[in-house]
Amino acid sequence: MSNVKELKENLALSCNILAYEGHWDNILGHVSVRIPGKERILMKPHSFGFEEIRPEHVIEVDLDGNKVGGKYERHSEVFIHTEIFKARPDVHCVVHSHPPHAVALGSLRQPLRPISHEGNIFYEGLPLFDLTTALIRTPELGVEVAKSLGRCRGLLMKNHGSTVVGESIEVATLYAIFLEKAARIQLMAMASGDPSWTNHEESAIKYEQIYTPHRLGSMWDYFVRRAKKFRKST
């Protein structure tokens, strides 16, 4: 999807979906997407909650972190986004948020286990960024986050939150939602005993079986319908 107007609409929908699916944290958290053919990104602005975002709120930022378009303030942690985009040409969307179960799991220094279907998304690894628990307010720290992420689909940030990436707004948003669900189920299982989980080989197979492009598209459409119902009710 290369149309900037459509990208802004989908970015706003991503924010709304995240708000209603456990990622709400007052005005904190941010989503960004590449503008195809340009060294720039679209991004959620500071000072608004995920549920408030509409296309007209979205700002434009260059890959050095400078705001170059839009009415509202830039998030100080823009460098999570810009440095990942520089390091990962395959990534077209970055979601950074503070969902409670991901924060809790990151604090335990426990690896994510594929206990639920959702855990299989991260079978190639879910690194823990533990260089600092401070905000990522410099390019240098952004580089370190990107290094920790490597080629993975996401990472936990110790006592901070999660950062999830994808080839599109739709995929990154879904993976962020599913990471939080996987973390919640793992914490529930760990609190009750010694859980089992899917081995690496089967986890790779389950990922390919469950998270096909067609099914991801249907899942996105479902979450969009839910978000639009919430919009109408508020």
CSV table of N, CA and C in Angstrom, one decimal, residues 39-46 48 56-76 78-79 82:
chain,number,residue,atom,x,y,z
A,39,GLU,N,12.8,8.4,2.1
A,39,GLU,CA,13.6,8.2,3.4
A,39,GLU,C,12.8,8.8,4.5
A,40,ARG,N,11.5,8.6,4.6
A,40,ARG,CA,10.7,9.1,5.6
A,40,ARG,C,9.7,8.1,6.1
A,41,ILE,N,9.1,8.4,7.3
A,41,ILE,CA,8.1,7.5,7.9
A,41,ILE,C,7.0,8.4,8.4
A,42,LEU,N,5.8,7.7,8.5
A,42,LEU,CA,4.7,8.3,9.2
A,42,LEU,C,4.6,7.7,10.6
A,43,MET,N,4.1,8.5,11.6
A,43,MET,CA,4.2,8.1,12.9
A,43,MET,C,3.1,8.7,13.8
A,44,LYS,N,2.7,8.0,14.7
A,44,LYS,CA,1.8,8.5,15.8
A,44,LYS,C,2.4,9.7,16.5
A,45,PRO,N,1.7,10.7,16.8
A,45,PRO,CA,2.4,11.8,17.5
A,45,PRO,C,2.3,11.7,19.0
A,46,HIS,N,3.0,12.5,19.7
A,46,HIS,CA,3.0,12.6,21.2
A,46,HIS,C,1.7,13.2,21.6
A,48,PHE,N,-1.3,12.1,22.5
A,48,PHE,CA,-2.6,11.5,22.3
A,48,PHE,C,-2.5,10.0,22.6
A,56,GLU,N,-5.6,12.5,10.6
A,56,GLU,CA,-5.2,13.9,10.6
A,56,GLU,C,-4.1,14.1,11.7
A,57,HIS,N,-4.0,13.2,12.7
A,57,HIS,CA,-3.0,13.4,13.7
A,57,HIS,C,-1.6,13.0,13.3
A,58,VAL,N,-1.5,12.1,12.3
A,58,VAL,CA,-0.3,11.5,11.9
A,58,VAL,C,0.8,12.5,11.5
A,59,ILE,N,2.0,12.3,11.9
A,59,ILE,CA,3.1,13.2,11.6
A,59,ILE,C,4.1,12.5,10.6
A,60,GLU,N,4.9,13.3,10.0
A,60,GLU,CA,5.9,12.7,9.1
A,60,GLU,C,7.3,13.0,9.6
A,61,VAL,N,8.2,12.0,9.6
A,61,VAL,CA,9.5,12.2,10.2
A,61,VAL,C,10.6,11.6,9.3
A,62,ASP,N,11.8,12.3,9.2
A,62,ASP,CA,12.8,11.7,8.4
A,62,ASP,C,13.6,10.6,9.2
A,63,LEU,N,14.5,9.9,8.5
A,63,LEU,CA,15.2,8.8,9.2
A,63,LEU,C,16.3,9.3,10.2
A,64,ASP,N,16.5,10.6,10.3
A,64,ASP,CA,17.4,11.2,11.3
A,64,ASP,C,16.5,11.5,12.6
A,65,GLY,N,15.2,11.4,12.5
A,65,GLY,CA,14.3,11.6,13.6
A,65,GLY,C,13.8,13.0,13.7
A,66,ASN,N,13.9,13.8,12.6
A,66,ASN,CA,13.4,15.2,12.5
A,66,ASN,C,12.0,15.1,12.0
A,67,LYS,N,11.1,15.9,12.7
A,67,LYS,CA,9.7,16.0,12.2
A,67,LYS,C,9.8,16.9,11.0
A,68,VAL,N,9.2,16.5,9.9
A,68,VAL,CA,9.2,17.2,8.6
A,68,VAL,C,7.8,17.5,8.1
A,69,GLY,N,6.8,17.0,8.8
A,69,GLY,CA,5.4,17.3,8.4
A,69,GLY,C,4.4,16.9,9.5
A,70,GLY,N,3.3,17.6,9.5
A,70,GLY,CA,2.3,17.3,10.5
A,70,GLY,C,2.2,18.4,11.5
A,71,LYS,N,1.1,18.4,12.2
A,71,LYS,CA,0.8,19.5,13.2
A,71,LYS,C,1.3,19.2,14.6
A,72,TYR,N,1.5,17.9,15.0
A,72,TYR,CA,1.7,17.6,16.4
A,72,TYR,C,3.1,17.2,16.7
A,73,GLU,N,3.3,17.1,18.0
A,73,GLU,CA,4.7,16.8,18.6
A,73,GLU,C,5.1,15.4,18.3
A,74,ARG,N,6.4,15.3,18.1
A,74,ARG,CA,7.1,14.0,17.9
A,74,ARG,C,7.4,13.3,19.2
A,75,HIS,N,7.2,12.0,19.2
A,75,HIS,CA,7.6,11.2,20.4
A,75,HIS,C,9.2,11.3,20.6
A,76,SER,N,9.6,11.3,21.8
A,76,SER,CA,11.1,11.4,22.0
A,76,SER,C,11.8,10.1,21.7
A,78,VAL,N,11.5,8.3,19.1
A,78,VAL,CA,11.5,8.1,17.6
A,78,VAL,C,12.6,7.3,17.1
A,79,PHE,N,13.7,7.2,17.9
A,79,PHE,CA,14.9,6.5,17.4
A,79,PHE,C,14.8,5.0,17.5
A,82,THR,N,13.4,4.9,13.8
A,82,THR,CA,14.3,5.2,12.7
A,82,THR,C,15.5,4.3,12.6
